[in-house]
CSV table of C-alpha atoms and ligand atoms in Angstrom, one decimal:
chain,number,residue,atom,x,y,z
A,979,LYS,CA,111.5,-48.8,-119.6
A,980,ASN,CA,109.2,-48.7,-116.8
A,981,ASP,CA,110.2,-51.5,-114.9
A,982,GLY,CA,114.1,-50.8,-115.8
A,983,SER,CA,116.9,-50.8,-113.4
A,984,SER,CA,115.6,-47.8,-111.4
A,985,ASN,CA,112.4,-49.7,-110.3
A,986,LYS,CA,113.7,-51.7,-107.3
A,987,ALA,CA,110.7,-53.1,-106.6
A,988,ASN,CA,110.3,-57.1,-107.3
A,989,SER,CA,108.4,-57.9,-110.4
A,990,ASN,CA,106.2,-60.2,-108.1
A,991,GLU,CA,105.5,-57.2,-105.6
A,992,ALA,CA,101.7,-57.6,-106.4
A,993,THR,CA,101.7,-60.9,-106.1
A,994,ILE,CA,103.5,-61.0,-103.0
A,995,GLU,CA,100.9,-58.6,-101.4
A,996,ALA,CA,98.1,-60.7,-102.4
A,997,LEU,CA,99.9,-63.8,-100.6
A,998,GLN,CA,100.5,-61.3,-97.7
A,999,LYS,CA,97.0,-60.6,-97.3
A,1000,LEU,CA,96.2,-64.5,-97.5
A,1001,ALA,CA,98.9,-65.0,-95.1
A,1002,SER,CA,98.0,-62.7,-92.5
A,1003,LYS,CA,94.2,-63.9,-93.0
A,1004,TYR,CA,95.4,-67.7,-91.9
A,1005,ASP,CA,97.4,-66.3,-89.2
A,1006,SER,CA,94.5,-64.5,-87.4
A,1007,LYS,CA,92.6,-67.6,-87.8
A,1008,GLY,CA,95.4,-69.8,-86.0
A,1009,ASP,CA,96.2,-71.6,-89.0
A,1010,HIS,CA,99.5,-72.3,-88.4
A,1011,PHE,CA,100.1,-74.7,-91.2
A,1012,ARG,CA,98.7,-72.3,-94.0
A,1013,THR,CA,100.4,-69.2,-92.5
A,1014,THR,CA,104.0,-71.0,-92.9
A,1015,ALA,CA,103.4,-72.1,-96.5
A,1016,PHE,CA,102.2,-68.6,-97.3
A,1017,ARG,CA,105.3,-67.3,-95.6
A,1018,LYS,CA,107.6,-69.7,-97.1
A,1019,ALA,CA,106.5,-69.2,-100.8
A,1020,ILE,CA,106.3,-65.3,-100.1
A,1021,ALA,CA,110.2,-65.4,-99.4
A,1022,ALA,CA,111.0,-67.7,-102.2
A,1023,LEU,CA,109.2,-65.5,-104.3
A,1024,ARG,CA,111.0,-62.3,-103.6
A,1025,LYS,CA,114.1,-64.2,-104.8
A,1026,GLN,CA,112.6,-64.3,-108.4
A,1027,LYS,CA,113.8,-61.5,-110.7
A,1028,GLU,CA,111.1,-62.6,-113.3
A,1029,LEU,CA,107.6,-62.0,-113.0
A,1030,ILE,CA,106.2,-65.4,-112.2
A,1031,ARG,CA,102.7,-65.8,-114.4
A,1032,THR,CA,101.7,-69.6,-114.4
A,1033,LYS,CA,101.4,-72.4,-112.2
A,1034,GLN,CA,103.9,-74.4,-114.1
A,1035,GLN,CA,106.6,-71.3,-113.5
A,1036,ALA,CA,105.4,-71.3,-109.8
A,1037,LEU,CA,105.8,-74.9,-109.2
A,1038,GLU,CA,109.1,-74.7,-110.7
A,1039,ILE,CA,110.2,-72.8,-107.3
A,1040,PRO,CA,110.9,-75.5,-104.4
A,1041,GLN,CA,109.0,-74.0,-101.6
A,1042,ILE,CA,106.0,-73.4,-103.5
A,1043,GLY,CA,103.3,-76.3,-103.7
A,1044,GLU,CA,100.2,-76.7,-105.9
A,1045,SER,CA,97.7,-74.4,-104.1
A,1046,ILE,CA,99.8,-71.4,-103.7
A,1047,ALA,CA,101.0,-71.9,-107.3
A,1048,ALA,CA,97.6,-71.8,-108.4
A,1049,ILE,CA,96.5,-68.6,-106.5
A,1050,ILE,CA,99.9,-67.0,-108.3
A,1051,GLU,CA,98.4,-67.9,-111.5
A,1052,GLU,CA,94.9,-66.6,-110.7
A,1053,PHE,CA,96.4,-63.5,-109.4
A,1054,VAL,CA,98.7,-62.6,-112.4
A,1055,ALA,CA,95.7,-63.6,-114.4
A,1056,LYS,CA,93.0,-61.6,-113.1
A,1057,ASN,CA,94.8,-59.4,-110.8
A,1058,ARG,CA,92.3,-60.9,-107.9
A,1059,VAL,CA,92.2,-64.0,-105.8
A,1060,GLN,CA,88.8,-65.4,-104.9
A,1061,ARG,CA,89.8,-67.0,-101.9
A,1062,LEU,CA,90.9,-63.6,-100.6
A,1063,ASP,CA,87.7,-61.7,-101.9
A,1064,ALA,CA,86.1,-64.5,-100.1
A,1065,ALA,CA,87.9,-63.9,-96.6
A,1066,GLU,CA,87.5,-60.2,-97.3
A,1067,LYS,CA,83.5,-60.5,-97.4
A,1068,ASP,CA,83.7,-62.6,-94.1
A,1069,THR,CA,85.8,-60.1,-92.5
A,1070,ARG,CA,83.3,-57.5,-93.3
A,1071,ASP,CA,80.3,-59.4,-92.5
A,1072,GLN,CA,81.8,-60.1,-89.2
A,1073,ALA,CA,82.4,-56.7,-88.8
A,1074,LEU,CA,78.9,-55.6,-89.8
A,1075,GLU,CA,77.6,-57.9,-87.0
A,1076,LEU,CA,79.9,-57.0,-84.5
A,1077,PHE,CA,78.9,-53.0,-85.1
A,1078,CYS,CA,75.4,-53.8,-85.2
A,1079,GLY,CA,75.5,-55.2,-81.6
A,1080,ILE,CA,76.5,-51.6,-80.4
A,1081,TYR,CA,73.5,-50.0,-78.6
A,1082,GLY,CA,72.0,-47.2,-80.9
A,1083,VAL,CA,73.9,-48.5,-84.0
A,1084,GLY,CA,71.7,-49.8,-86.7
A,1085,CYS,CA,72.5,-51.3,-90.0
A,1086,GLN,CA,72.8,-48.2,-91.7
A,1087,THR,CA,75.5,-46.7,-89.6
A,1088,ALA,CA,77.1,-50.1,-89.2
A,1089,MET,CA,77.5,-50.0,-93.2
A,1090,THR,CA,78.9,-46.5,-93.0
A,1091,PHE,CA,81.2,-47.4,-90.4
A,1092,LEU,CA,82.4,-50.5,-92.9
A,1093,ALA,CA,82.7,-47.9,-95.8
A,1094,GLN,CA,85.1,-45.9,-93.6
A,1095,GLY,CA,87.2,-49.0,-93.4
A,1096,PHE,CA,86.8,-49.6,-89.7
A,1097,ARG,CA,86.7,-53.3,-88.8
A,1098,THR,CA,87.1,-53.5,-84.9
A,1099,LEU,CA,85.3,-52.1,-82.1
A,1100,GLU,CA,88.9,-50.7,-81.5
A,1101,ASP,CA,88.6,-49.1,-84.8
A,1102,ILE,CA,85.4,-47.4,-83.7
A,1103,ARG,CA,86.3,-46.4,-80.4
A,1104,GLN,CA,89.2,-44.5,-81.9
A,1105,LYS,CA,87.9,-43.2,-85.1
A,1106,ALA,CA,84.4,-43.2,-85.3
A,1107,GLN,CA,82.0,-40.1,-85.0
A,1108,LEU,CA,79.5,-41.8,-82.3
A,1109,ASN,CA,76.6,-39.7,-80.7
A,1110,PRO,CA,76.6,-40.1,-76.4
A,1111,SER,CA,74.1,-43.2,-76.4
A,1112,GLN,CA,76.1,-44.8,-79.0
A,1113,ARG,CA,79.2,-44.0,-76.9
A,1114,VAL,CA,77.7,-45.6,-74.0
A,1115,GLY,CA,76.7,-48.5,-76.2
A,1116,LEU,CA,80.6,-49.1,-77.0
A,1117,ASP,CA,81.6,-48.4,-73.4
A,1118,HIS,CA,79.3,-51.3,-72.3
A,1119,TYR,CA,79.4,-53.6,-75.3
A,1120,ASP,CA,80.1,-56.8,-73.5
A,1121,ASP,CA,77.5,-55.8,-70.7
A,1122,PHE,CA,74.8,-55.4,-73.1
A,1123,GLN,CA,75.8,-58.4,-75.2
A,1124,GLN,CA,75.3,-60.3,-72.5
A,1125,ARG,CA,71.8,-62.2,-71.8
A,1126,ILE,CA,70.1,-61.2,-68.5
A,1127,PRO,CA,69.3,-64.2,-66.2
A,1128,ARG,CA,65.4,-64.4,-65.7
A,1129,ASP,CA,66.0,-64.0,-61.6
A,1130,GLU,CA,68.0,-60.8,-61.9
A,1131,VAL,CA,65.2,-59.4,-64.5
A,1132,THR,CA,62.9,-60.2,-61.6
A,1133,GLN,CA,65.1,-58.2,-59.2
A,1134,HIS,CA,65.4,-55.1,-61.6
A,1135,ALA,CA,61.5,-55.0,-61.9
A,1136,ASP,CA,61.3,-55.0,-58.4
A,1137,VAL,CA,63.2,-51.9,-57.8
A,1138,VAL,CA,61.2,-50.2,-60.4
A,1139,ARG,CA,57.9,-51.3,-59.1
A,1140,ARG,CA,58.8,-50.2,-55.5
A,1141,ALA,CA,59.8,-46.8,-57.1
A,1142,LEU,CA,56.6,-46.5,-59.0
A,1143,LYS,CA,54.4,-47.2,-55.9
A,1144,ALA,CA,56.3,-44.9,-54.0
A,1145,VAL,CA,55.2,-42.0,-56.3
A,1146,ASP,CA,51.6,-43.5,-57.0
A,1147,LYS,CA,49.9,-46.4,-55.9
A,1148,GLY,CA,47.8,-46.2,-59.0
A,1149,PHE,CA,51.1,-47.5,-61.0
A,1150,GLN,CA,50.9,-50.7,-62.6
A,1151,MET,CA,53.9,-52.6,-64.2
A,1152,THR,CA,54.4,-55.7,-66.3
A,1153,VAL,CA,57.5,-57.1,-67.8
A,1154,GLY,CA,57.2,-57.8,-71.2
A,1155,GLY,CA,59.0,-59.0,-74.1
A,1156,SER,CA,61.0,-62.4,-73.7
A,1157,TYR,CA,60.6,-62.2,-69.9
A,1158,ARG,CA,56.8,-62.2,-70.2
A,1159,ARG,CA,57.2,-65.1,-73.0
A,1160,GLY,CA,58.9,-67.3,-70.1
A,1161,LYS,CA,62.6,-67.2,-71.2
A,1162,LYS,CA,65.3,-68.1,-68.9
A,1163,ASP,CA,67.3,-65.4,-69.9
A,1164,CYS,CA,66.6,-62.0,-71.7
A,1165,GLY,CA,68.5,-59.3,-73.8
A,1166,ASP,CA,67.0,-56.5,-71.7
A,1167,ILE,CA,64.4,-55.3,-69.4
A,1168,ASP,CA,61.3,-54.4,-70.9
A,1169,CYS,CA,58.9,-52.5,-68.4
A,1170,ILE,CA,55.4,-51.7,-69.3
A,1171,ILE,CA,54.1,-49.2,-67.3
A,1172,THR,CA,50.4,-47.9,-66.8
A,1173,LYS,CA,48.3,-46.4,-64.5
A,1174,GLU,CA,44.6,-46.8,-63.7
A,1175,ASN,CA,42.6,-44.7,-65.9
A,1176,ALA,CA,45.4,-42.5,-66.9
A,1177,ASP,CA,46.5,-40.8,-70.1
A,1178,ILE,CA,50.1,-40.8,-71.7
A,1179,GLY,CA,50.7,-37.0,-70.6
A,1180,HIS,CA,50.1,-37.9,-66.9
A,1181,ILE,CA,51.9,-41.1,-66.8
A,1182,ARG,CA,55.1,-39.3,-68.7
A,1183,THR,CA,55.0,-36.6,-66.4
A,1184,LEU,CA,55.2,-38.6,-63.6
A,1185,MET,CA,57.6,-40.9,-64.9
A,1186,MET,CA,60.2,-38.4,-66.3
A,1187,ASP,CA,59.7,-35.7,-63.7
A,1188,THR,CA,60.0,-38.2,-60.5
A,1189,VAL,CA,60.3,-41.8,-61.1
A,1190,ILE,CA,63.4,-41.8,-63.5
A,1191,PRO,CA,64.6,-39.1,-61.4
A,1192,ASN,CA,64.4,-41.1,-58.2
A,1193,LEU,CA,65.6,-44.3,-59.6
A,1194,THR,CA,68.7,-42.5,-60.9
A,1195,ALA,CA,69.5,-40.7,-57.8
A,1196,GLN,CA,69.5,-44.3,-55.9
A,1197,GLY,CA,72.0,-45.4,-58.2
A,1198,PHE,CA,69.9,-47.8,-60.1
A,1199,LEU,CA,69.6,-46.0,-63.2
A,1200,LYS,CA,73.0,-45.3,-64.6
A,1201,VAL,CA,72.2,-43.4,-68.0
A,1202,ALA,CA,69.4,-42.3,-70.5
A,1203,LEU,CA,69.9,-43.8,-73.7
A,1204,ALA,CA,67.0,-42.8,-75.9
A,1205,THR,CA,63.6,-41.3,-75.7
A,1206,GLY,CA,61.1,-42.1,-78.5
A,1207,HIS,CA,57.6,-41.8,-79.9
A,1208,PHE,CA,55.3,-44.3,-81.1
A,1209,GLY,CA,53.3,-42.0,-83.7
A,1210,GLY,CA,52.3,-40.0,-80.9
A,1211,PRO,CA,53.5,-38.2,-78.0
A,1212,CYS,CA,57.3,-39.5,-76.5
A,1213,SER,CA,56.2,-43.1,-75.0
A,1214,LYS,CA,59.3,-44.9,-74.6
A,1215,TRP,CA,62.4,-44.3,-72.4
A,1216,HIS,CA,66.0,-46.5,-72.8
A,1217,GLY,CA,68.5,-46.5,-70.6
A,1218,ALA,CA,71.0,-48.8,-68.4
A,1219,SER,CA,70.3,-50.0,-64.8
A,1220,ALA,CA,72.5,-51.9,-62.4
A,1221,LEU,CA,71.6,-53.8,-59.0
A,1222,PRO,CA,73.2,-52.4,-56.0
A,1223,GLY,CA,76.9,-53.5,-56.1
A,1224,ALA,CA,76.6,-55.1,-59.1
A,1225,LYS,CA,79.5,-53.9,-61.8
A,1226,VAL,CA,77.4,-54.9,-65.0
A,1227,TRP,CA,74.9,-52.7,-66.6
A,1228,ARG,CA,71.7,-53.9,-68.1
A,1229,ARG,CA,69.4,-52.3,-70.7
A,1230,ILE,CA,66.1,-51.6,-69.7
A,1231,ASP,CA,63.1,-50.0,-71.6
A,1232,PHE,CA,60.4,-48.1,-69.9
A,1233,LEU,CA,57.3,-48.1,-72.1
A,1234,PHE,CA,54.4,-45.4,-71.0
A,1235,VAL,CA,51.2,-46.8,-71.8
A,1236,PRO,CA,48.0,-45.1,-71.6
A,1237,TRP,CA,45.4,-47.3,-69.3
A,1238,ALA,CA,42.9,-47.2,-72.6
A,1239,GLU,CA,45.8,-49.1,-74.6
A,1240,LEU,CA,47.1,-51.3,-72.2
A,1241,GLY,CA,45.9,-54.7,-73.9
A,1242,ALA,CA,47.6,-53.7,-77.4
A,1243,ALA,CA,50.8,-52.4,-75.8
A,1244,LEU,CA,50.9,-55.8,-74.0
A,1245,ILE,CA,50.5,-57.8,-77.0
A,1246,TYR,CA,53.0,-55.4,-78.9
A,1247,PHE,CA,55.6,-55.5,-76.1
A,1248,THR,CA,55.3,-59.2,-75.5
A,1249,GLY,CA,56.1,-60.3,-78.9
A,1250,ASN,CA,57.9,-61.9,-80.1
A,1251,ASP,CA,58.4,-59.7,-83.5
A,1252,LEU,CA,57.4,-62.4,-85.7
A,1253,PHE,CA,54.2,-63.6,-83.9
A,1254,ASN,CA,53.2,-59.7,-84.0
A,1255,ARG,CA,53.5,-59.5,-87.8
A,1256,SER,CA,51.7,-62.4,-88.2
A,1257,LEU,CA,48.8,-61.0,-85.9
A,1258,ARG,CA,49.1,-57.7,-87.9
A,1259,LEU,CA,48.5,-59.6,-91.0
A,1260,LEU,CA,45.7,-61.3,-89.5
A,1261,ALA,CA,44.0,-58.2,-88.7
A,1262,SER,CA,44.6,-56.6,-91.9
A,1263,ARG,CA,43.3,-59.3,-93.9
A,1264,LYS,CA,39.9,-59.4,-91.7
A,1265,ARG,CA,39.9,-55.2,-92.6
A,1266,MET,CA,41.1,-54.6,-89.3
A,1267,ARG,CA,44.2,-52.9,-88.0
A,1268,LEU,CA,46.5,-53.8,-85.0
A,1269,ASN,CA,49.3,-51.6,-83.7
A,1270,GLN,CA,50.6,-50.7,-80.0
A,1271,HIS,CA,47.8,-48.6,-79.5
A,1272,GLY,CA,44.7,-50.8,-80.4
A,1273,LEU,CA,42.7,-52.9,-82.6
A,1274,TYR,CA,40.6,-50.7,-85.3
A,1275,LYS,CA,37.8,-51.5,-87.7
A,1276,ASP,CA,36.9,-50.2,-90.9
A,1277,VAL,CA,40.4,-49.2,-92.0
A,1278,MET,CA,40.0,-47.9,-95.7
A,1279,ARG,CA,43.0,-49.1,-97.8
A,1280,GLY,CA,44.1,-48.0,-101.2
A,1281,LEU,CA,44.7,-50.6,-104.3
A,1282,GLY,CA,48.2,-50.7,-102.9
A,1283,ARG,CA,46.9,-51.9,-99.3
A,1284,GLU,CA,48.0,-48.4,-98.3
A,1285,ARG,CA,45.9,-47.0,-95.5
A,1286,ILE,CA,43.2,-44.2,-96.1
A,1287,THR,CA,41.9,-43.9,-92.9
A,1288,ASP,CA,42.4,-44.9,-89.4
A,1289,GLY,CA,39.3,-46.7,-88.8
A,1290,THR,CA,37.4,-47.0,-85.5
A,1291,LEU,CA,38.9,-48.4,-82.3
A,1292,LEU,CA,37.5,-51.8,-81.4
A,1293,GLU,CA,39.6,-52.1,-78.3
A,1294,GLY,CA,42.4,-51.1,-76.9
A,1295,HIS,CA,42.4,-52.1,-72.9
A,1296,ASP,CA,41.7,-55.7,-73.0
A,1297,GLU,CA,44.3,-58.1,-74.3
A,1298,LYS,CA,42.2,-61.1,-74.2
A,1299,ARG,CA,39.3,-59.2,-75.8
A,1300,ILE,CA,41.5,-58.1,-78.7
A,1301,PHE,CA,42.3,-61.8,-79.4
A,1302,GLU,CA,38.5,-62.3,-79.2
A,1303,ILE,CA,37.5,-59.9,-81.7
A,1304,LEU,CA,40.3,-60.9,-84.3
A,1305,GLY,CA,38.7,-64.1,-84.0
A,1306,VAL,CA,41.4,-66.1,-82.9
A,1307,PRO,CA,42.1,-68.2,-79.6
A,1308,TYR,CA,43.8,-66.4,-76.7
A,1309,ARG,CA,47.4,-67.2,-76.6
A,1310,PRO,CA,49.4,-67.0,-73.4
A,1311,PRO,CA,52.7,-65.3,-73.7
A,1312,GLY,CA,54.3,-68.3,-73.5
A,1313,ASP,CA,53.1,-69.6,-76.7
A,1314,ARG,CA,53.8,-66.6,-78.8
A,1315,GLN,CA,57.1,-67.6,-79.7
A,1316,ILE,CA,57.4,-67.9,-83.6
Z,541,LIG,N1,59.1,-55.4,-81.1
Z,541,LIG,C1,58.4,-55.7,-82.4
Z,541,LIG,N2,59.1,-55.2,-83.5
Z,541,LIG,C2,60.2,-55.0,-83.5
Z,541,LIG,C3,61.0,-54.9,-82.0
Z,541,LIG,C4,60.3,-54.9,-81.0
Z,541,LIG,O1,57.6,-56.3,-82.6
Z,541,LIG,N3,61.1,-54.3,-84.4
Z,541,LIG,C5,58.2,-55.9,-80.1
Z,541,LIG,C6,58.5,-57.6,-79.9
Z,541,LIG,C7,59.2,-57.8,-78.9
Z,541,LIG,C8,59.4,-56.5,-77.9
Z,541,LIG,O2,58.9,-55.5,-78.7
Z,541,LIG,O3,59.0,-59.0,-78.1
Z,541,LIG,C9,60.4,-56.3,-76.9
Z,541,LIG,O4,61.4,-56.0,-77.8
Z,541,LIG,P1,63.0,-56.6,-77.4
Z,541,LIG,O5,63.9,-56.1,-78.5
Z,541,LIG,O6,63.0,-56.3,-76.1
Z,541,LIG,O7,63.0,-58.1,-77.8
Z,541,LIG,P2,62.4,-59.5,-76.9
Z,541,LIG,O8,62.3,-59.0,-75.4
Z,541,LIG,O9,61.5,-60.2,-77.5
Z,541,LIG,O10,63.8,-60.1,-77.0
Z,541,LIG,P3,65.1,-59.6,-75.9
Z,541,LIG,O11,65.2,-61.1,-75.2
Z,541,LIG,O12,66.4,-59.8,-77.0
Z,541,LIG,O13,64.9,-58.5,-75.6
Z,542,LIG,MG1,63.4,-57.6,-74.5
Z,543,LIG,MN1,63.6,-53.9,-75.4
């Protein structure tokens, strides 16, 4: 009685809907051949009064070929189409990757965006709840996705170095990350900033109160994105910078490093991340511990290798010395790519 005369919907409506999804999938991929095949099949199916249930029935319709007939049978039998599920998963994977590319959006947030039904950056722009940093990340998505030519990183670093020296001659800066590893282009500009004999509080105050405001006033720094901690007081600053006259914004990181921890910080912020992980593992096998602050010994661990005590500092300032104590030959930054 339900599908009686009052029900105007085609008996194949659900099947048609599934085929339409596939058609637009192929359409968006630029596959005109399949798009047309599906559209023709849909038009033909619309004219059928009875539910088309089997491949055999479908093949009796002239505009429907083997492959679509099989899909129709699959859909009616299982109420799903494997090919569509696969395509859907593809779309989700692509969206996830797209969203993770927004500065400030991690895997967790990207997943919630996905769950909210967002699939494109336009969806995010219009519907997503973004914090100010993420908003900048979205507005400058293309900027931040671009690799930065090595020469340009050098130029940004020169601007920062000048500003540092203008405030205090004792400042020292090393560009870390992929730049220090000798890459020809970089994802961002990692500035490792220290000052002779200075502690973190002193460096941070100079940076936050003077250097960063100066660089912002001169138009080099465009925006602050995030500040953060490394198990201690605030020691990093994320933002964006642009060379005079340049339209494109670059991601720039400042890491405030106490003089006593320079070597450990250089190792950590030079990377790459896999090299760091292997060095830390090596340290822990030798009952030591390596982090961005230093190399420690006599670290007590429980049965699950969880740390019970922090241990005593062996070395923090001297990068080469850290390798030496670990008992591994020094690796120049260019050889730290795993
Ligand atoms: N790092 C790490 N573990 C992380 C993130 C970073 O050990 N989860 C360390 C190693 C990296 C360094 O910090 O080399 C700098 O981080 P970046 O994200 O800037 O990475 P890279 O500079 O190596 O690469 P890119 O050119 O993409 O910036
Ligand atoms: Mg980097
Ligand atoms: Mn970085």
